[in-house]
PDB file of C-alpha atoms in Angstrom:
ATOM      1  CA  MET A1246       0.000  -0.005  -0.005  1.00 68.00           C
ATOM      2  CA  THR A1247       1.270   3.445  -0.931  1.00 76.00           C
ATOM      3  CA  SER A1248       1.735   6.048   1.754  1.00 91.00           C
ATOM      4  CA  TYR A1249       0.663   9.536   0.695  1.00 94.00           C
ATOM      5  CA  TYR A1250       1.808  12.751   2.308  1.00 95.00           C
ATOM      6  CA  ASP A1251      -1.727  14.096   1.801  1.00 96.00           C
ATOM      7  CA  GLU A1252      -4.838  13.871  -0.355  1.00 97.00           C
ATOM      8  CA  ILE A1253      -5.634  17.073  -2.226  1.00 97.00           C
ATOM      9  CA  GLU A1254      -8.748  18.072  -4.179  1.00 97.00           C
ATOM     10  CA  ILE A1255      -7.968  19.077  -7.795  1.00 96.00           C
ATOM     11  CA  GLU A1256      -9.790  22.368  -7.149  1.00 96.00           C
ATOM     12  CA  ASP A1257      -7.138  23.281  -4.563  1.00 96.00           C
ATOM     13  CA  MET A1258      -4.306  22.910  -7.058  1.00 96.00           C
ATOM     14  CA  ASP A1259      -2.979  25.549  -9.480  1.00 96.00           C
ATOM     15  CA  PHE A1260      -3.175  24.880 -13.224  1.00 96.00           C
ATOM     16  CA  ASP A1261      -0.539  26.143 -15.661  1.00 95.00           C
ATOM     17  CA  GLU A1262      -2.175  26.284 -19.105  1.00 94.00           C
ATOM     18  CA  ASP A1263       1.132  26.670 -20.958  1.00 95.00           C
ATOM     19  CA  GLU A1264       2.704  23.593 -19.355  1.00 95.00           C
ATOM     20  CA  GLN A1265      -0.622  21.698 -18.945  1.00 95.00           C
ATOM     21  CA  VAL A1266       0.313  20.791 -15.369  1.00 96.00           C
ATOM     22  CA  TYR A1267      -1.399  21.010 -11.983  1.00 97.00           C
ATOM     23  CA  THR A1268       0.812  21.973  -9.031  1.00 97.00           C
ATOM     24  CA  TYR A1269       0.516  22.145  -5.256  1.00 98.00           C
ATOM     25  CA  PRO A1270       3.084  23.445  -2.723  1.00 98.00           C
ATOM     26  CA  CYS A1271       5.336  20.804  -1.154  1.00 97.00           C
ATOM     27  CA  PRO A1272       6.771  21.271   2.370  1.00 96.00           C
ATOM     28  CA  CYS A1273      10.299  21.048   0.913  1.00 96.00           C
ATOM     29  CA  GLY A1274       9.727  24.342  -0.945  1.00 96.00           C
ATOM     30  CA  ASP A1275       9.160  22.876  -4.421  1.00 97.00           C
ATOM     31  CA  LYS A1276       5.750  21.869  -5.856  1.00 98.00           C
ATOM     32  CA  PHE A1277       3.982  18.572  -6.374  1.00 98.00           C
ATOM     33  CA  GLN A1278       3.025  18.234 -10.002  1.00 98.00           C
ATOM     34  CA  ILE A1279       0.767  16.120 -12.175  1.00 97.00           C
ATOM     35  CA  PHE A1280       0.283  16.689 -15.873  1.00 96.00           C
ATOM     36  CA  LEU A1281      -3.113  16.940 -17.543  1.00 95.00           C
ATOM     37  CA  GLU A1282      -2.236  13.966 -19.739  1.00 94.00           C
ATOM     38  CA  GLU A1283      -1.612  11.853 -16.643  1.00 95.00           C
ATOM     39  CA  LEU A1284      -5.031  12.776 -15.250  1.00 94.00           C
ATOM     40  CA  GLN A1285      -6.629  11.878 -18.585  1.00 93.00           C
ATOM     41  CA  ASP A1286      -4.884   8.490 -18.322  1.00 92.00           C
ATOM     42  CA  GLY A1287      -6.433   7.921 -14.879  1.00 92.00           C
ATOM     43  CA  GLU A1288      -3.337   8.691 -12.784  1.00 94.00           C
ATOM     44  CA  ASP A1289      -3.961  10.253  -9.385  1.00 95.00           C
ATOM     45  CA  ILE A1290      -0.435  10.549  -7.939  1.00 97.00           C
ATOM     46  CA  ALA A1291       1.343  13.938  -7.947  1.00 97.00           C
ATOM     47  CA  ARG A1292       5.071  13.813  -7.210  1.00 97.00           C
ATOM     48  CA  CYS A1293       7.495  16.425  -5.979  1.00 97.00           C
ATOM     49  CA  PRO A1294      10.545  16.572  -8.245  1.00 95.00           C
ATOM     50  CA  SER A1295      12.815  17.615  -5.353  1.00 96.00           C
ATOM     51  CA  CYS A1296      11.938  15.118  -2.608  1.00 95.00           C
ATOM     52  CA  SER A1297      10.307  11.731  -2.137  1.00 93.00           C
ATOM     53  CA  LEU A1298       6.858  12.964  -1.060  1.00 96.00           C
ATOM     54  CA  ILE A1299       3.769  12.141  -3.098  1.00 97.00           C
ATOM     55  CA  ILE A1300       0.145  13.218  -2.823  1.00 98.00           C
ATOM     56  CA  ARG A1301      -3.063  11.663  -4.054  1.00 97.00           C
ATOM     57  CA  VAL A1302      -5.140  13.935  -6.233  1.00 97.00           C
ATOM     58  CA  ILE A1303      -8.897  13.697  -5.667  1.00 96.00           C
ATOM     59  CA  TYR A1304     -10.729  14.325  -8.927  1.00 94.00           C
ATOM     60  CA  ASP A1305     -13.505  12.954 -11.145  1.00 92.00           C
ATOM     61  CA  PRO A1306     -11.813  11.042 -13.982  1.00 88.00           C
ATOM     62  CA  ASP A1307     -14.964  11.445 -16.105  1.00 88.00           C
ATOM     63  CA  GLU A1308     -14.362  15.202 -16.256  1.00 87.00           C
ATOM     64  CA  PHE A1309     -10.959  14.589 -17.825  1.00 81.00           C
ATOM     65  CA  ALA A1310     -11.801  11.755 -20.201  1.00 76.00           C
ATOM     66  CA  GLY A1311     -11.350  12.791 -23.807  1.00 63.00           C
ATOM     67  CA  ASP A1312     -10.346  16.389 -23.062  1.00 48.00           C
ATOM     68  CA  ASP A1313      -7.475  17.419 -25.307  1.00 51.00           C
ATOM     69  CA  ASP A1314      -6.989  21.126 -24.693  1.00 49.00           C
ATOM     70  CA  GLU A1315      -8.970  22.268 -21.702  1.00 48.00           C
ATOM     71  CA  THR A1316      -9.534  20.949 -18.228  1.00 43.00           C
ATOM     72  CA  PHE A1317     -13.282  21.412 -18.198  1.00 46.00           C
ATOM     73  CA  GLN A1318     -15.052  21.878 -21.485  1.00 46.00           C
ATOM     74  CA  VAL A1319     -18.434  23.527 -21.601  1.00 42.00           C
ATOM     75  CA  GLU A1320     -20.654  22.732 -24.533  1.00 48.00           C
ATOM     76  CA  ALA A1321     -22.020  25.700 -26.442  1.00 45.00           C
ATOM     77  CA  PRO A1322     -25.834  25.920 -26.464  1.00 52.00           C
ATOM     78  CA  ALA A1323     -27.528  24.642 -29.607  1.00 55.00           C
ATOM     79  CA  VAL A1324     -28.628  27.339 -32.004  1.00 58.00           C
ATOM     80  CA  ALA A1325     -31.664  26.820 -34.212  1.00 59.00           C
ATOM     81  CA  VAL A1326     -31.201  27.802 -37.850  1.00 61.00           C
ATOM     82  CA  ALA A1327     -34.308  29.041 -39.621  1.00 56.00           C
TER      83      ALA A1327
END
């Protein structure tokens, strides 16, 4: 069984659109990170690149399934053409 430093809601993490990565402050001074592609693949572990700590990211995988560019896509309302 894996031991997590903490479990963090995805809403509490920062998202960098340019890098497509979610981050969260680590006690060592660096940041835990998990890439959007990893979330789309069902991963839920964010790692700190500077130390051995890991966190579990709490999120709804269905909200990330099939998203290519944006985290949460909102469908445009249908427009009737006369």
